[in-house]
mmCIF file of N, CA and C in Angstrom:
data_model
loop_
_atom_site.group_PDB
_atom_site.id
_atom_site.type_symbol
_atom_site.label_atom_id
_atom_site.label_comp_id
_atom_site.label_asym_id
_atom_site.label_seq_id
_atom_site.Cartn_x
_atom_site.Cartn_y
_atom_site.Cartn_z
ATOM 1 N N MET A 1 -30.837 96.705 199.087
ATOM 2 C CA MET A 1 -30.343 95.540 198.370
ATOM 3 C C MET A 1 -29.616 96.010 197.110
ATOM 4 N N PRO A 2 -28.376 95.566 196.890
ATOM 5 C CA PRO A 2 -27.651 95.963 195.683
ATOM 6 C C PRO A 2 -28.345 95.463 194.427
ATOM 7 N N LYS A 3 -28.219 96.230 193.381
ATOM 8 C CA LYS A 3 -28.832 95.866 192.108
ATOM 9 C C LYS A 3 -27.739 95.741 191.057
ATOM 10 N N ARG A 4 -27.832 94.726 190.218
ATOM 11 C CA ARG A 4 -26.841 94.496 189.179
ATOM 12 C C ARG A 4 -27.055 95.473 188.031
ATOM 13 N N VAL A 5 -25.986 96.127 187.616
ATOM 14 C CA VAL A 5 -26.018 97.044 186.481
ATOM 15 C C VAL A 5 -25.059 96.496 185.444
ATOM 16 N N GLN A 6 -25.526 96.298 184.243
ATOM 17 C CA GLN A 6 -24.680 95.762 183.191
ATOM 18 C C GLN A 6 -24.038 96.906 182.414
ATOM 19 N N MET A 7 -22.704 96.898 182.349
ATOM 20 C CA MET A 7 -21.993 97.937 181.611
ATOM 21 C C MET A 7 -22.218 97.723 180.117
ATOM 22 N N ARG A 8 -22.625 98.764 179.435
ATOM 23 C CA ARG A 8 -22.880 98.652 178.000
ATOM 24 C C ARG A 8 -22.276 99.845 177.290
ATOM 25 N N ARG A 9 -21.833 99.615 176.068
ATOM 26 C CA ARG A 9 -21.253 100.707 175.290
ATOM 27 C C ARG A 9 -22.311 101.548 174.600
ATOM 28 N N ASP A 10 -23.446 100.958 174.291
ATOM 29 C CA ASP A 10 -24.426 101.669 173.473
ATOM 30 C C ASP A 10 -25.221 102.720 174.234
ATOM 31 N N ARG A 11 -25.216 102.687 175.548
ATOM 32 C CA ARG A 11 -25.879 103.765 176.285
ATOM 33 C C ARG A 11 -25.059 104.091 177.530
ATOM 34 N N PRO A 12 -25.090 105.307 177.997
ATOM 35 C CA PRO A 12 -24.226 105.703 179.128
ATOM 36 C C PRO A 12 -24.724 105.170 180.470
ATOM 37 N N TRP A 13 -24.268 104.005 180.869
ATOM 38 C CA TRP A 13 -24.723 103.393 182.112
ATOM 39 C C TRP A 13 -24.201 104.161 183.328
ATOM 40 N N ARG A 14 -23.041 104.796 183.216
ATOM 41 C CA ARG A 14 -22.462 105.521 184.350
ATOM 42 C C ARG A 14 -23.325 106.730 184.737
ATOM 43 N N LYS A 15 -23.892 107.403 183.758
ATOM 44 C CA LYS A 15 -24.743 108.558 184.042
ATOM 45 C C LYS A 15 -26.013 108.121 184.767
ATOM 46 N N ASP A 16 -26.558 106.976 184.375
ATOM 47 C CA ASP A 16 -27.779 106.468 185.006
ATOM 48 C C ASP A 16 -27.532 105.939 186.418
ATOM 49 N N HIS A 17 -26.318 105.447 186.688
ATOM 50 C CA HIS A 17 -25.980 104.842 187.986
ATOM 51 C C HIS A 17 -24.630 105.385 188.468
ATOM 52 N N PRO A 18 -24.576 106.621 188.951
ATOM 53 C CA PRO A 18 -23.282 107.214 189.332
ATOM 54 C C PRO A 18 -22.613 106.545 190.533
ATOM 55 N N ASP A 19 -23.372 105.853 191.386
ATOM 56 C CA ASP A 19 -22.795 105.200 192.564
ATOM 57 C C ASP A 19 -22.401 103.750 192.313
ATOM 58 N N ALA A 20 -22.506 103.304 191.077
ATOM 59 C CA ALA A 20 -22.210 101.907 190.757
ATOM 60 C C ALA A 20 -20.724 101.614 190.959
ATOM 61 N N VAL A 21 -20.433 100.395 191.391
ATOM 62 C CA VAL A 21 -19.062 99.946 191.603
ATOM 63 C C VAL A 21 -18.751 98.894 190.557
ATOM 64 N N ILE A 22 -17.628 99.041 189.871
ATOM 65 C CA ILE A 22 -17.225 98.064 188.860
ATOM 66 C C ILE A 22 -16.533 96.905 189.576
ATOM 67 N N VAL A 23 -16.981 95.691 189.288
ATOM 68 C CA VAL A 23 -16.442 94.498 189.932
ATOM 69 C C VAL A 23 -15.850 93.585 188.864
ATOM 70 N N ALA A 24 -15.099 94.154 187.949
ATOM 71 C CA ALA A 24 -14.481 93.395 186.864
ATOM 72 C C ALA A 24 -13.193 92.740 187.367
ATOM 73 N N ARG A 25 -12.594 91.891 186.557
ATOM 74 C CA ARG A 25 -11.410 91.130 186.959
ATOM 75 C C ARG A 25 -10.238 92.000 187.448
ATOM 76 N N PRO A 26 -9.894 93.120 186.806
ATOM 77 C CA PRO A 26 -8.721 93.863 187.282
ATOM 78 C C PRO A 26 -8.946 94.700 188.548
ATOM 79 N N THR A 27 -10.156 94.786 189.052
ATOM 80 C CA THR A 27 -10.409 95.586 190.250
ATOM 81 C C THR A 27 -10.128 94.770 191.506
ATOM 82 N N LYS A 28 -10.162 95.423 192.665
ATOM 83 C CA LYS A 28 -9.879 94.695 193.908
ATOM 84 C C LYS A 28 -10.991 93.722 194.279
ATOM 85 N N TRP A 29 -12.179 93.861 193.697
ATOM 86 C CA TRP A 29 -13.281 92.938 193.964
ATOM 87 C C TRP A 29 -13.333 91.801 192.950
ATOM 88 N N GLY A 30 -12.536 91.857 191.916
ATOM 89 C CA GLY A 30 -12.564 90.844 190.863
ATOM 90 C C GLY A 30 -11.778 89.602 191.249
ATOM 91 N N ASN A 31 -11.893 88.579 190.437
ATOM 92 C CA ASN A 31 -11.175 87.333 190.650
ATOM 93 C C ASN A 31 -9.719 87.544 190.263
ATOM 94 N N SER A 32 -8.814 87.428 191.199
ATOM 95 C CA SER A 32 -7.400 87.701 190.938
ATOM 96 C C SER A 32 -6.655 86.500 190.368
ATOM 97 N N TYR A 33 -7.275 85.353 190.334
ATOM 98 C CA TYR A 33 -6.617 84.156 189.823
ATOM 99 C C TYR A 33 -6.707 84.102 188.310
ATOM 100 N N ARG A 34 -5.634 83.678 187.689
ATOM 101 C CA ARG A 34 -5.615 83.538 186.235
ATOM 102 C C ARG A 34 -6.081 82.134 185.871
ATOM 103 N N VAL A 35 -6.726 82.037 184.750
ATOM 104 C CA VAL A 35 -7.171 80.738 184.268
ATOM 105 C C VAL A 35 -5.939 79.947 183.860
ATOM 106 N N GLY A 36 -5.811 78.734 184.366
ATOM 107 C CA GLY A 36 -4.704 77.874 183.990
ATOM 108 C C GLY A 36 -3.586 77.812 185.017
ATOM 109 N N ASP A 37 -3.561 78.692 186.007
ATOM 110 C CA ASP A 37 -2.514 78.642 187.027
ATOM 111 C C ASP A 37 -2.799 77.497 187.997
ATOM 112 N N GLY A 38 -1.884 76.563 188.089
ATOM 113 C CA GLY A 38 -2.035 75.485 189.046
ATOM 114 C C GLY A 38 -3.179 74.539 188.728
ATOM 115 N N VAL A 39 -3.475 74.363 187.465
ATOM 116 C CA VAL A 39 -4.574 73.481 187.081
ATOM 117 C C VAL A 39 -4.137 72.036 187.247
ATOM 118 N N MET A 40 -4.988 71.247 187.894
ATOM 119 C CA MET A 40 -4.708 69.837 188.104
ATOM 120 C C MET A 40 -5.569 68.991 187.186
ATOM 121 N N THR A 41 -5.025 67.918 186.709
ATOM 122 C CA THR A 41 -5.826 66.963 185.952
ATOM 123 C C THR A 41 -6.627 66.130 186.942
ATOM 124 N N ASP A 42 -7.564 65.358 186.452
ATOM 125 C CA ASP A 42 -8.344 64.492 187.340
ATOM 126 C C ASP A 42 -7.437 63.521 188.096
ATOM 127 N N ALA A 43 -6.463 62.954 187.393
ATOM 128 C CA ALA A 43 -5.558 62.000 188.031
ATOM 129 C C ALA A 43 -4.744 62.682 189.130
ATOM 130 N N GLY A 44 -4.285 63.881 188.887
ATOM 131 C CA GLY A 44 -3.511 64.615 189.892
ATOM 132 C C GLY A 44 -4.346 64.946 191.113
ATOM 133 N N GLY A 45 -5.590 65.297 190.905
ATOM 134 C CA GLY A 45 -6.485 65.613 192.018
ATOM 135 C C GLY A 45 -6.769 64.396 192.869
ATOM 136 N N HIS A 46 -7.009 63.261 192.220
ATOM 137 C CA HIS A 46 -7.267 62.024 192.960
ATOM 138 C C HIS A 46 -6.026 61.602 193.743
ATOM 139 N N ARG A 47 -4.857 61.785 193.141
ATOM 140 C CA ARG A 47 -3.619 61.426 193.806
ATOM 141 C C ARG A 47 -3.435 62.285 195.061
ATOM 142 N N THR A 48 -3.743 63.565 194.979
ATOM 143 C CA THR A 48 -3.604 64.459 196.129
ATOM 144 C C THR A 48 -4.545 64.049 197.252
ATOM 145 N N ILE A 49 -5.766 63.700 196.928
ATOM 146 C CA ILE A 49 -6.737 63.283 197.943
ATOM 147 C C ILE A 49 -6.297 61.971 198.585
ATOM 148 N N LYS A 50 -5.794 61.026 197.778
ATOM 149 C CA LYS A 50 -5.332 59.747 198.332
ATOM 150 C C LYS A 50 -4.143 59.954 199.264
ATOM 151 N N ASP A 51 -3.260 60.906 198.943
ATOM 152 C CA ASP A 51 -2.091 61.170 199.786
ATOM 153 C C ASP A 51 -2.496 61.697 201.156
ATOM 154 N N ARG A 52 -3.617 62.377 201.248
ATOM 155 C CA ARG A 52 -4.076 62.939 202.525
ATOM 156 C C ARG A 52 -4.647 61.871 203.448
ATOM 157 N N GLN A 53 -5.092 60.753 202.904
ATOM 158 C CA GLN A 53 -5.742 59.717 203.721
ATOM 159 C C GLN A 53 -4.739 58.870 204.451
#
């Protein structure tokens, strides 16, 4: 079972966990979407759902 390792500056986490994989935003496992891209307001979302019906 994978275990979560928190990256910290005050102690060398990489030495303690050499096989750890970084899953931060810029990596291939991170969230590639930017905050604010294609954001819909509540009214816009309701309008889109009504158009589908």
